[in-house]
Amino acid sequence: MKSVCRQLLVPVLLLALYLWACRMEMVNPYLLPRPKQLSDSVFRLLSGGELFEHIRISLFRVFCGFSITMVLAFPLALLFHFAPRVRDFLEASLHFLKSVPPLAMVPLFILWFGIGEASKLALIVAASFFPLFLNIESGLQQVDDRLVEMGRSLDLEKRALFFHIYLAESLPTILTGMRLSFGYSWRALIGAEMIAASSGLGYLILDAQEMARTGDLFVGLACIGGLGLLLDSLALRSVRRFFPWIGAENS
Amino acid sequence: MSACIIRGLMKDFCLNGRELKVLKGIDLRLEAGSFVSLVGYSGCGKSTFLRTLLGLTPPDSGSVFFEGMEGRRAIVFQEPRLIRSKTVGQNLLLALHHCPVREEKERVVESVLCILGLSAFRNAYPHQLSGGMAQRIALGRALCRQPELLLMDEPFGALDALTRKNLQRELLRIYLKRKMTVLFVSHDVSEAVFLSQRVLVMKEGDFVRDISVDLPYPRNTGSPEFIEIQNDVHRSIVSENYY
């Protein structure tokens, strides 16, 4: 409870500052919308169901993109770790790709995949792949050889060694990678929707700017930040719930 | 009489291009039910010998075979080596991975926890255990394998003196109850003499002395006979050909 109060202190102070600035008429309403404008925006966006539609579409995209990332990153990281030959062939190419910022690839994605869903998914995958891939790989690398030896002393075959030792031991790092990677996909998605889209939260913000609806813009920003926060804390909570040993070790 | 028989065990390692003879043709007969300790300086090949017996390291030549025994083996390492994501019970169950009957596995785990007096900790995670308790769980994991030959690689070396004393007594109690063969590697001479019926002194990949300890359990570490044997073992470890 105490920590919740502490966390809320800064937002409440900012809110007070905002209300005070509005009261004193210090900032142009076009730059900083008045509470009335904001509530009008919220009401309008909610009553038509428009806001929920944008959120639904954005969430759908990010979950699709993130799933693709998982499907690609897991096998590739395993291959890298357990087949050093494959690593020799692919390492340089992957480092090359890692150095190219995903946003720089947007024009290429639009050229290749058009302005539909595919180019957005491609951008999400490009942005979230490496945080996940690198974390899985380093998680596997950190597995203590002595534990593997212990597993062999129990006559565990390869499959059991993988699940009971490699995967179990690298799980904390993998989960961190998943959280990081999900954050990256969320941010990349908004970027994607600001470039070529007719729906989604990114589109909502860009459209609001073009139409000079500052209220809508703030509502869109609040949704992006709020949802990001919510999803991350949900992820953290489920990790603590299902894997109580993670994090408890060092305390 | 059943026994574990080791013949001409040899193992070379290549270190920085230099050939290192770690085991120089070891011959040994371990009578079933005996408690044998292996002492010597670190790097003399004790650990490699244990790993070779277990099959973790294949020998260059020589053989290990069991007479009148099935040859079930288990090892306790110097560190507990528990899996942090598994509870105590799950860590023990892993040792019974190959057993197809679930009820049988549960029964063995329960009985091992009971022997160690740790039934209350079945659902605890390794990070909630003290060093001594974790090491007892590691011993429990080895016992789950129902070994005929229990290999122990300095199992109490990382523990504080008090906990070590406790665990030595506990090991002795379990050994006397189960009557398995134990091969115990140690660098602590007093510990070796306290526990075993036979102390083998190892030097540069071979045994240089085989000292039998003919004292009844439980042993009094202050008795003149005990100290006599202890000094004898000490002398053979630091004898003239040590350089």
Short mmCIF file of C-alpha atoms in Angstrom, two decimals:
data_model
loop_
_atom_site.label_atom_id
_atom_site.label_comp_id
_atom_site.label_asym_id
_atom_site.label_seq_id
_atom_site.Cartn_x
_atom_site.Cartn_y
_atom_site.Cartn_z
CA MET A 1 0.00 0.00 0.00
CA LYS A 2 2.79 2.36 0.98
CA SER A 3 4.59 1.73 -2.29
CA VAL A 4 1.40 2.42 -4.28
CA CYS A 5 1.06 5.79 -2.51
CA ARG A 6 4.68 6.59 -3.31
CA GLN A 7 4.21 5.63 -6.94
CA LEU A 8 1.14 7.87 -7.23
CA LEU A 9 2.78 10.93 -5.71
CA VAL A 10 4.47 12.19 -8.85
CA PRO A 11 1.41 11.75 -11.14
CA VAL A 12 -0.80 13.54 -8.61
CA LEU A 13 1.67 16.42 -8.34
CA LEU A 14 1.82 16.69 -12.12
CA LEU A 15 -1.97 16.72 -12.29
CA ALA A 16 -2.12 19.50 -9.73
CA LEU A 17 0.48 21.46 -11.69
CA TYR A 18 -1.57 20.95 -14.85
CA LEU A 19 -4.81 22.14 -13.22
CA TRP A 20 -3.03 25.14 -11.74
CA ALA A 21 -1.51 26.06 -15.11
CA CYS A 22 -4.95 25.82 -16.73
CA ARG A 23 -6.53 27.94 -14.00
CA MET A 24 -3.86 30.62 -14.45
CA GLU A 25 -4.29 30.45 -18.24
CA MET A 26 -0.54 30.07 -18.59
CA VAL A 27 -0.46 27.85 -21.67
CA ASN A 28 -2.30 28.14 -24.96
CA PRO A 29 -5.25 25.62 -24.98
CA TYR A 30 -4.08 24.47 -28.38
CA LEU A 31 -0.84 23.21 -26.85
CA LEU A 32 -2.24 22.00 -23.53
CA PRO A 33 -5.96 21.15 -23.69
CA ARG A 34 -8.22 22.32 -20.87
CA PRO A 35 -9.88 19.65 -18.67
CA LYS A 36 -13.17 20.35 -20.48
CA GLN A 37 -11.57 19.62 -23.88
CA LEU A 38 -10.04 16.44 -22.52
CA SER A 39 -13.30 15.15 -21.07
CA ASP A 40 -15.08 15.98 -24.34
CA SER A 41 -12.45 13.93 -26.21
CA VAL A 42 -12.72 11.01 -23.84
CA PHE A 43 -16.51 11.07 -24.01
CA ARG A 44 -16.61 11.30 -27.81
CA LEU A 45 -14.01 8.56 -28.33
CA LEU A 46 -15.66 6.25 -25.82
CA SER A 47 -19.29 6.78 -26.80
CA GLY A 48 -18.75 5.81 -30.43
CA GLY A 49 -16.60 2.83 -29.36
CA GLU A 50 -13.86 4.34 -31.49
CA LEU A 51 -11.22 4.19 -28.77
CA PHE A 52 -11.86 0.52 -28.00
CA GLU A 53 -11.60 -0.32 -31.67
CA HIS A 54 -8.21 1.41 -31.89
CA ILE A 55 -7.02 -0.38 -28.75
CA ARG A 56 -8.30 -3.73 -29.97
CA ILE A 57 -6.55 -3.38 -33.31
CA SER A 58 -3.28 -2.24 -31.72
CA LEU A 59 -3.31 -5.07 -29.19
CA PHE A 60 -4.09 -7.61 -31.88
CA ARG A 61 -1.18 -6.42 -34.00
CA VAL A 62 1.27 -6.42 -31.15
CA PHE A 63 0.28 -9.91 -30.00
CA CYS A 64 0.54 -11.27 -33.55
CA GLY A 65 3.93 -9.64 -34.06
CA PHE A 66 5.21 -10.81 -30.71
CA SER A 67 4.03 -14.37 -31.37
CA ILE A 68 5.93 -14.42 -34.64
CA THR A 69 9.01 -13.18 -32.80
CA MET A 70 8.70 -15.99 -30.28
CA VAL A 71 8.28 -18.60 -32.99
CA LEU A 72 11.41 -17.33 -34.75
CA ALA A 73 13.65 -16.49 -31.81
CA PHE A 74 13.28 -19.67 -29.76
CA PRO A 75 14.36 -22.25 -32.35
CA LEU A 76 17.08 -19.98 -33.69
CA ALA A 77 18.54 -19.34 -30.23
CA LEU A 78 18.47 -23.07 -29.46
CA LEU A 79 20.14 -23.82 -32.76
CA PHE A 80 22.79 -21.20 -32.02
CA HIS A 81 23.51 -22.64 -28.63
CA PHE A 82 23.45 -26.34 -29.35
CA ALA A 83 24.88 -26.32 -32.89
CA PRO A 84 28.06 -24.21 -32.87
CA ARG A 85 28.51 -24.94 -36.59
CA VAL A 86 25.30 -23.09 -37.40
CA ARG A 87 26.46 -20.20 -35.27
CA ASP A 88 29.68 -19.92 -37.29
CA PHE A 89 27.65 -19.48 -40.43
CA LEU A 90 25.02 -17.08 -39.16
CA GLU A 91 26.64 -14.97 -36.46
CA ALA A 92 28.01 -12.19 -38.68
CA SER A 93 24.78 -11.86 -40.67
CA LEU A 94 22.72 -11.56 -37.51
CA HIS A 95 25.04 -8.94 -36.08
CA PHE A 96 24.66 -7.02 -39.30
CA LEU A 97 20.88 -7.10 -38.97
CA LYS A 98 21.09 -6.16 -35.31
CA SER A 99 22.93 -2.98 -36.21
CA VAL A 100 20.23 -1.76 -38.58
CA PRO A 101 17.59 0.22 -36.65
CA PRO A 102 14.13 -1.25 -37.32
CA LEU A 103 12.73 2.16 -38.20
CA ALA A 104 15.29 2.43 -40.99
CA MET A 105 13.76 -0.68 -42.52
CA VAL A 106 10.25 0.74 -42.65
CA PRO A 107 10.56 2.05 -46.22
CA LEU A 108 11.83 -1.33 -47.32
CA PHE A 109 9.01 -3.16 -45.53
CA ILE A 110 6.44 -0.89 -47.19
CA LEU A 111 8.06 -1.55 -50.55
CA TRP A 112 8.05 -5.29 -50.03
CA PHE A 113 4.89 -5.89 -48.05
CA GLY A 114 2.73 -2.89 -48.99
CA ILE A 115 1.00 -0.67 -46.49
CA GLY A 116 -1.20 -3.45 -45.10
CA GLU A 117 -0.77 -5.51 -41.97
CA ALA A 118 2.30 -7.40 -43.19
CA SER A 119 4.63 -4.41 -43.13
CA LYS A 120 3.52 -3.52 -39.59
CA LEU A 121 4.10 -7.07 -38.38
CA ALA A 122 7.49 -7.08 -40.08
CA LEU A 123 8.46 -3.93 -38.20
CA ILE A 124 7.30 -5.36 -34.88
CA VAL A 125 9.26 -8.54 -35.47
CA ALA A 126 12.35 -6.59 -36.51
CA ALA A 127 12.16 -4.50 -33.35
CA SER A 128 11.45 -7.27 -30.86
CA PHE A 129 13.49 -10.15 -32.25
CA PHE A 130 16.93 -9.31 -30.89
CA PRO A 131 16.04 -8.55 -27.27
CA LEU A 132 14.40 -11.96 -27.06
CA PHE A 133 16.92 -13.90 -29.11
CA LEU A 134 19.93 -12.50 -27.26
CA ASN A 135 18.38 -13.10 -23.85
CA ILE A 136 17.49 -16.71 -24.61
CA GLU A 137 20.99 -17.27 -25.86
CA SER A 138 22.70 -15.69 -22.89
CA GLY A 139 20.34 -17.54 -20.56
CA LEU A 140 21.44 -20.83 -22.08
CA GLN A 141 25.08 -19.80 -21.93
CA GLN A 142 24.83 -19.03 -18.23
CA VAL A 143 23.66 -22.52 -17.35
CA ASP A 144 26.23 -23.91 -14.93
CA ASP A 145 28.24 -26.79 -16.40
CA ARG A 146 28.23 -28.42 -12.99
CA LEU A 147 24.46 -28.70 -13.11
CA VAL A 148 24.69 -30.34 -16.51
CA GLU A 149 27.20 -32.77 -15.06
CA MET A 150 24.78 -33.46 -12.21
CA GLY A 151 22.06 -34.16 -14.77
CA ARG A 152 24.33 -36.57 -16.58
CA SER A 153 25.14 -38.31 -13.31
CA LEU A 154 21.39 -38.97 -12.99
CA ASP A 155 21.42 -40.55 -16.48
CA LEU A 156 19.11 -37.90 -17.92
CA GLU A 157 18.85 -38.20 -21.67
CA LYS A 158 19.12 -35.17 -23.97
CA ARG A 159 15.45 -34.24 -23.83
CA ALA A 160 15.27 -34.38 -20.06
CA LEU A 161 18.57 -32.50 -19.75
CA PHE A 162 17.13 -29.77 -21.93
CA PHE A 163 13.84 -29.35 -20.10
CA HIS A 164 14.95 -29.99 -16.52
CA ILE A 165 18.29 -28.26 -16.61
CA TYR A 166 18.89 -25.93 -19.55
CA LEU A 167 15.39 -24.53 -19.84
CA ALA A 168 14.67 -24.48 -16.11
CA GLU A 169 17.93 -22.72 -15.32
CA SER A 170 17.70 -20.13 -18.08
CA LEU A 171 14.04 -19.32 -17.45
CA PRO A 172 14.61 -16.08 -15.50
CA THR A 173 16.74 -14.64 -18.29
CA ILE A 174 14.30 -15.84 -20.94
CA LEU A 175 11.37 -14.24 -19.13
CA THR A 176 13.28 -10.97 -18.83
CA GLY A 177 13.93 -11.20 -22.56
CA MET A 178 10.23 -11.73 -23.21
CA ARG A 179 9.25 -8.70 -21.16
CA LEU A 180 11.86 -6.54 -22.86
CA SER A 181 10.91 -7.82 -26.27
CA PHE A 182 7.23 -7.22 -25.66
CA GLY A 183 7.99 -3.63 -24.66
CA TYR A 184 9.93 -3.18 -27.88
CA SER A 185 7.08 -4.57 -29.99
CA TRP A 186 4.61 -2.23 -28.30
CA ARG A 187 6.76 0.79 -29.07
CA ALA A 188 7.49 -0.33 -32.61
CA LEU A 189 3.80 -0.88 -33.26
CA ILE A 190 2.98 2.74 -32.51
CA GLY A 191 5.74 3.73 -34.93
CA ALA A 192 4.30 1.46 -37.57
CA GLU A 193 0.82 2.83 -37.15
CA MET A 194 2.04 6.38 -37.49
CA ILE A 195 3.48 5.65 -40.89
CA ALA A 196 0.87 3.72 -42.75
CA ALA A 197 -2.39 2.90 -41.04
CA SER A 198 -6.03 3.82 -40.86
CA SER A 199 -6.61 2.43 -37.39
CA GLY A 200 -4.84 1.78 -34.12
CA LEU A 201 -3.57 4.02 -31.35
CA GLY A 202 -0.64 5.34 -33.38
CA TYR A 203 -3.06 6.37 -36.10
CA LEU A 204 -5.33 8.02 -33.51
CA ILE A 205 -2.47 10.23 -32.36
CA LEU A 206 -1.28 11.17 -35.82
CA ASP A 207 -4.82 11.89 -36.97
CA ALA A 208 -5.45 14.05 -33.91
CA GLN A 209 -2.35 16.08 -34.69
CA GLU A 210 -3.39 16.61 -38.30
CA MET A 211 -6.90 17.58 -37.26
CA ALA A 212 -5.58 19.82 -34.48
CA ARG A 213 -7.49 17.85 -31.84
CA THR A 214 -5.03 18.15 -29.00
CA GLY A 215 -7.43 16.47 -26.58
CA ASP A 216 -7.57 13.28 -28.66
CA LEU A 217 -3.79 13.32 -28.89
CA PHE A 218 -3.41 13.31 -25.14
CA VAL A 219 -6.02 10.57 -24.74
CA GLY A 220 -4.11 8.44 -27.27
CA LEU A 221 -0.82 9.00 -25.45
CA ALA A 222 -2.39 8.15 -22.11
CA CYS A 223 -3.79 4.90 -23.56
CA ILE A 224 -0.43 3.84 -24.98
CA GLY A 225 1.42 4.53 -21.76
CA GLY A 226 -1.31 3.10 -19.57
CA LEU A 227 -1.68 -0.10 -21.57
CA GLY A 228 2.08 -0.57 -21.71
CA LEU A 229 2.26 -0.20 -17.94
CA LEU A 230 -0.69 -2.51 -17.38
CA LEU A 231 0.62 -5.27 -19.63
CA ASP A 232 4.07 -5.11 -18.08
CA SER A 233 2.79 -5.27 -14.53
CA LEU A 234 0.48 -8.14 -15.49
CA ALA A 235 3.47 -9.99 -16.92
CA LEU A 236 5.49 -9.31 -13.78
CA ARG A 237 2.67 -10.49 -11.54
CA SER A 238 2.17 -13.73 -13.41
CA VAL A 239 5.91 -14.41 -13.30
CA ARG A 240 5.88 -13.95 -9.52
CA ARG A 241 2.79 -16.09 -9.21
CA PHE A 242 3.91 -19.01 -11.34
CA PHE A 243 7.65 -18.87 -10.65
CA PRO A 244 7.93 -17.84 -6.99
CA TRP A 245 11.61 -18.70 -6.87
CA ILE A 246 12.60 -16.06 -9.42
CA GLY A 247 13.97 -12.95 -7.76
CA ALA A 248 13.59 -14.52 -4.31
CA GLU A 249 17.05 -16.02 -4.59
CA ASN A 250 19.02 -12.84 -4.19
CA SER A 251 16.98 -11.39 -1.36
CA MET B 1 31.59 -62.01 -1.76
CA SER B 2 30.22 -59.23 -3.94
CA ALA B 3 32.46 -56.31 -4.77
CA CYS B 4 33.25 -53.51 -7.19
CA ILE B 5 36.41 -54.34 -9.06
CA ILE B 6 38.54 -51.74 -10.83
CA ARG B 7 41.32 -52.89 -13.10
CA GLY B 8 44.08 -50.88 -14.74
CA LEU B 9 42.16 -47.64 -14.91
CA MET B 10 44.12 -45.07 -16.95
CA LYS B 11 43.28 -41.55 -17.96
CA ASP B 12 45.40 -38.86 -19.63
CA PHE B 13 44.43 -35.25 -20.06
CA CYS B 14 45.91 -32.82 -22.51
CA LEU B 15 46.58 -29.48 -20.86
CA ASN B 16 48.09 -26.69 -23.00
CA GLY B 17 49.56 -29.29 -25.30
CA ARG B 18 51.18 -31.15 -22.39
CA GLU B 19 50.16 -34.69 -21.66
CA LEU B 20 49.04 -35.14 -18.07
CA LYS B 21 48.74 -38.62 -16.60
CA VAL B 22 45.85 -38.26 -14.17
CA LEU B 23 45.17 -41.91 -13.47
CA LYS B 24 48.12 -44.31 -13.84
CA GLY B 25 46.50 -47.70 -14.05
CA ILE B 26 44.52 -48.01 -10.87
CA ASP B 27 43.67 -51.45 -9.45
CA LEU B 28 41.19 -51.59 -6.60
CA ARG B 29 38.70 -53.93 -5.06
CA LEU B 30 35.87 -52.36 -3.07
CA GLU B 31 34.13 -54.98 -0.92
CA ALA B 32 30.36 -54.58 -0.90
CA GLY B 33 29.20 -52.67 2.15
CA SER B 34 32.56 -51.15 2.99
CA PHE B 35 33.26 -47.49 3.62
CA VAL B 36 36.44 -46.42 1.87
CA SER B 37 37.99 -42.96 1.91
CA LEU B 38 40.33 -41.46 -0.59
CA VAL B 39 42.69 -38.72 0.58
CA GLY B 40 45.44 -36.77 -1.10
CA TYR B 41 46.47 -33.35 -2.31
CA SER B 42 44.16 -31.57 -4.70
CA GLY B 43 44.99 -32.38 -8.29
CA CYS B 44 46.13 -35.92 -7.46
CA GLY B 45 43.31 -37.44 -9.51
CA LYS B 46 40.69 -38.16 -6.83
CA SER B 47 37.83 -36.39 -8.58
CA THR B 48 38.72 -37.80 -11.97
CA PHE B 49 38.75 -41.26 -10.43
CA LEU B 50 35.22 -40.78 -9.10
CA ARG B 51 33.97 -39.41 -12.41
CA THR B 52 35.46 -42.35 -14.25
CA LEU B 53 33.78 -44.78 -11.86
CA LEU B 54 30.47 -43.09 -12.50
CA GLY B 55 30.91 -43.09 -16.27
CA LEU B 56 30.94 -39.29 -16.56
CA THR B 57 34.49 -39.41 -17.90
CA PRO B 58 35.40 -42.39 -20.09
CA PRO B 59 38.77 -43.94 -19.15
CA ASP B 60 41.52 -44.35 -21.75
CA SER B 61 41.89 -47.94 -20.69
CA GLY B 62 40.95 -50.27 -17.87
CA SER B 63 37.61 -51.43 -16.63
CA VAL B 64 35.13 -51.25 -13.80
CA PHE B 65 32.89 -54.20 -13.09
CA PHE B 66 30.62 -55.42 -10.39
CA GLU B 67 30.66 -58.88 -8.88
CA GLY B 68 27.36 -59.94 -7.41
CA MET B 69 25.99 -56.41 -7.70
CA GLU B 70 23.83 -54.63 -10.25
CA GLY B 71 26.17 -51.66 -10.21
CA ARG B 72 23.74 -48.89 -9.27
CA ARG B 73 25.83 -45.80 -8.58
CA ALA B 74 25.15 -42.28 -7.40
CA ILE B 75 27.30 -39.27 -6.59
CA VAL B 76 27.22 -36.38 -4.15
CA PHE B 77 29.28 -33.40 -5.29
CA GLN B 78 31.01 -30.77 -3.21
CA GLU B 79 28.18 -28.32 -3.92
CA PRO B 80 24.52 -29.32 -3.60
CA ARG B 81 23.84 -28.66 -7.31
CA LEU B 82 20.11 -28.40 -6.80
CA ILE B 83 17.90 -26.98 -9.52
CA ARG B 84 16.67 -23.62 -8.25
CA SER B 85 13.37 -23.75 -10.12
CA LYS B 86 12.36 -27.02 -8.51
CA THR B 87 11.20 -27.67 -4.99
CA VAL B 88 13.06 -30.12 -2.78
CA GLY B 89 10.57 -32.84 -3.71
CA GLN B 90 10.91 -32.16 -7.43
CA ASN B 91 14.69 -32.14 -7.17
CA LEU B 92 14.55 -35.58 -5.59
CA LEU B 93 12.03 -36.84 -8.15
CA LEU B 94 14.48 -35.93 -10.91
CA ALA B 95 16.78 -38.65 -9.61
CA LEU B 96 13.97 -41.14 -10.25
CA HIS B 97 13.40 -39.87 -13.76
CA HIS B 98 13.64 -43.36 -15.22
CA CYS B 99 11.22 -45.01 -12.85
CA PRO B 100 7.92 -45.47 -14.70
CA VAL B 101 5.63 -45.85 -11.69
CA ARG B 102 4.53 -42.56 -10.16
CA GLU B 103 3.50 -44.08 -6.80
CA GLU B 104 6.84 -45.82 -6.50
CA LYS B 105 8.68 -42.54 -7.07
CA GLU B 106 6.58 -40.78 -4.45
CA ARG B 107 7.20 -43.56 -1.98
CA VAL B 108 10.98 -43.46 -2.45
CA VAL B 109 11.12 -39.65 -2.14
CA GLU B 110 8.97 -39.76 0.98
CA SER B 111 11.12 -42.41 2.62
CA VAL B 112 14.36 -40.59 1.78
CA LEU B 113 13.00 -37.31 3.18
CA CYS B 114 11.95 -39.24 6.25
CA ILE B 115 15.41 -40.74 6.75
CA LEU B 116 16.94 -37.27 6.51
CA GLY B 117 14.25 -35.79 8.75
CA LEU B 118 13.40 -33.22 6.11
CA SER B 119 9.81 -34.16 5.27
CA ALA B 120 8.63 -30.68 6.25
CA PHE B 121 10.82 -29.16 3.54
CA ARG B 122 9.39 -31.08 0.64
CA ASN B 123 7.82 -27.99 -0.92
CA ALA B 124 10.64 -25.58 -0.10
CA TYR B 125 12.81 -24.09 -2.83
CA PRO B 126 16.61 -24.42 -2.68
CA HIS B 127 17.09 -20.72 -1.91
CA GLN B 128 15.11 -21.22 1.30
CA LEU B 129 17.55 -23.86 2.58
CA SER B 130 20.75 -23.37 4.53
CA GLY B 131 24.00 -24.73 3.09
CA GLY B 132 23.92 -27.80 5.30
CA MET B 133 20.31 -28.57 4.50
CA ALA B 134 20.89 -28.17 0.77
CA GLN B 135 23.77 -30.62 1.01
CA ARG B 136 21.56 -33.09 2.87
CA ILE B 137 19.04 -32.82 0.05
CA ALA B 138 21.87 -33.54 -2.39
CA LEU B 139 22.68 -36.63 -0.33
CA GLY B 140 18.98 -37.48 -0.44
CA ARG B 141 18.95 -37.17 -4.20
CA ALA B 142 21.78 -39.69 -4.39
CA LEU B 143 19.96 -42.02 -1.96
CA CYS B 144 16.86 -41.88 -4.19
CA ARG B 145 18.88 -43.76 -6.77
CA GLN B 146 19.16 -46.57 -4.20
CA PRO B 147 22.86 -46.88 -4.94
CA GLU B 148 24.96 -49.91 -4.18
CA LEU B 149 28.01 -47.71 -4.62
CA LEU B 150 27.76 -44.17 -3.30
CA LEU B 151 30.48 -41.83 -4.52
CA MET B 152 31.11 -38.68 -2.55
CA ASP B 153 33.38 -35.93 -3.84
CA GLU B 154 34.37 -33.87 -0.78
CA PRO B 155 30.69 -33.54 0.06
CA PHE B 156 31.20 -31.60 3.29
CA GLY B 157 34.20 -29.56 2.16
CA ALA B 158 32.23 -26.34 1.68
CA LEU B 159 30.41 -26.45 5.01
CA ASP B 160 31.28 -24.87 8.34
CA ALA B 161 32.93 -27.09 10.95
CA LEU B 162 29.83 -27.59 13.09
CA THR B 163 27.53 -28.50 10.22
CA ARG B 164 30.21 -30.78 8.85
CA LYS B 165 30.39 -32.71 12.13
CA ASN B 166 26.61 -33.12 12.12
CA LEU B 167 26.50 -34.32 8.56
CA GLN B 168 29.34 -36.80 9.16
CA ARG B 169 27.32 -38.41 11.96
CA GLU B 170 24.21 -38.41 9.82
CA LEU B 171 26.04 -40.03 6.92
CA LEU B 172 27.42 -42.67 9.25
CA ARG B 173 23.95 -43.39 10.60
CA ILE B 174 22.53 -43.80 7.10
CA TYR B 175 25.48 -45.91 6.01
CA LEU B 176 25.11 -48.28 8.96
CA LYS B 177 21.40 -48.58 8.23
CA ARG B 178 21.57 -49.08 4.48
CA LYS B 179 24.83 -51.02 4.22
CA MET B 180 25.86 -49.66 0.87
CA THR B 181 29.41 -49.29 -0.40
CA VAL B 182 30.73 -45.76 0.01
CA LEU B 183 33.75 -44.23 -1.69
CA PHE B 184 34.43 -40.96 0.02
CA VAL B 185 36.89 -38.39 -1.28
CA SER B 186 38.18 -35.95 1.28
CA HIS B 187 41.07 -33.67 2.02
CA ASP B 188 40.28 -33.83 5.72
CA VAL B 189 42.25 -36.71 7.27
CA SER B 190 40.31 -36.68 10.54
CA GLU B 191 37.03 -36.92 8.64
CA ALA B 192 38.32 -39.85 6.59
CA VAL B 193 39.51 -41.76 9.67
CA PHE B 194 36.30 -40.97 11.55
CA LEU B 195 34.10 -42.38 8.80
CA SER B 196 35.84 -45.17 6.98
CA GLN B 197 37.17 -48.66 7.43
CA ARG B 198 39.86 -48.14 4.87
CA VAL B 199 41.78 -45.01 3.91
CA LEU B 200 43.53 -44.91 0.55
CA VAL B 201 46.23 -42.31 0.07
CA MET B 202 46.46 -41.10 -3.50
CA LYS B 203 49.42 -39.40 -5.08
CA GLU B 204 49.87 -38.38 -8.69
CA GLY B 205 47.28 -40.71 -10.09
CA ASP B 206 47.97 -43.83 -8.05
CA PHE B 207 47.48 -45.19 -4.55
CA VAL B 208 50.56 -45.08 -2.36
CA ARG B 209 49.06 -46.44 0.87
CA ASP B 210 46.10 -48.54 1.91
CA ILE B 211 45.47 -48.10 5.63
CA SER B 212 42.75 -50.05 7.38
CA VAL B 213 40.93 -48.45 10.29
CA ASP B 214 39.93 -51.19 12.66
CA LEU B 215 37.96 -49.20 15.23
CA PRO B 216 34.32 -49.71 16.20
CA TYR B 217 31.68 -47.08 15.36
CA PRO B 218 31.01 -44.49 16.70
CA ARG B 219 34.63 -43.46 16.97
CA ASN B 220 36.18 -41.26 19.56
CA THR B 221 38.34 -38.72 17.75
CA GLY B 222 40.35 -38.13 20.94
CA SER B 223 41.36 -41.74 21.58
CA PRO B 224 45.07 -42.64 21.19
CA GLU B 225 44.30 -45.29 18.55
CA PHE B 226 42.38 -42.77 16.47
CA ILE B 227 45.16 -40.20 16.68
CA GLU B 228 47.74 -42.86 15.85
CA ILE B 229 45.97 -43.78 12.61
CA GLN B 230 45.35 -40.15 11.77
CA ASN B 231 49.06 -39.39 12.11
CA ASP B 232 49.92 -42.39 9.98
CA VAL B 233 47.67 -41.14 7.17
CA HIS B 234 49.12 -37.65 7.53
CA ARG B 235 52.66 -38.96 7.23
CA SER B 236 51.88 -40.88 4.06
CA ILE B 237 50.35 -37.84 2.41
CA VAL B 238 53.38 -35.64 3.14
CA SER B 239 55.98 -38.38 2.75
CA GLU B 240 59.45 -38.04 1.21
CA ASN B 241 58.48 -38.26 -2.45
CA TYR B 242 56.24 -35.26 -2.24
CA TYR B 243 57.73 -32.28 -4.05
#
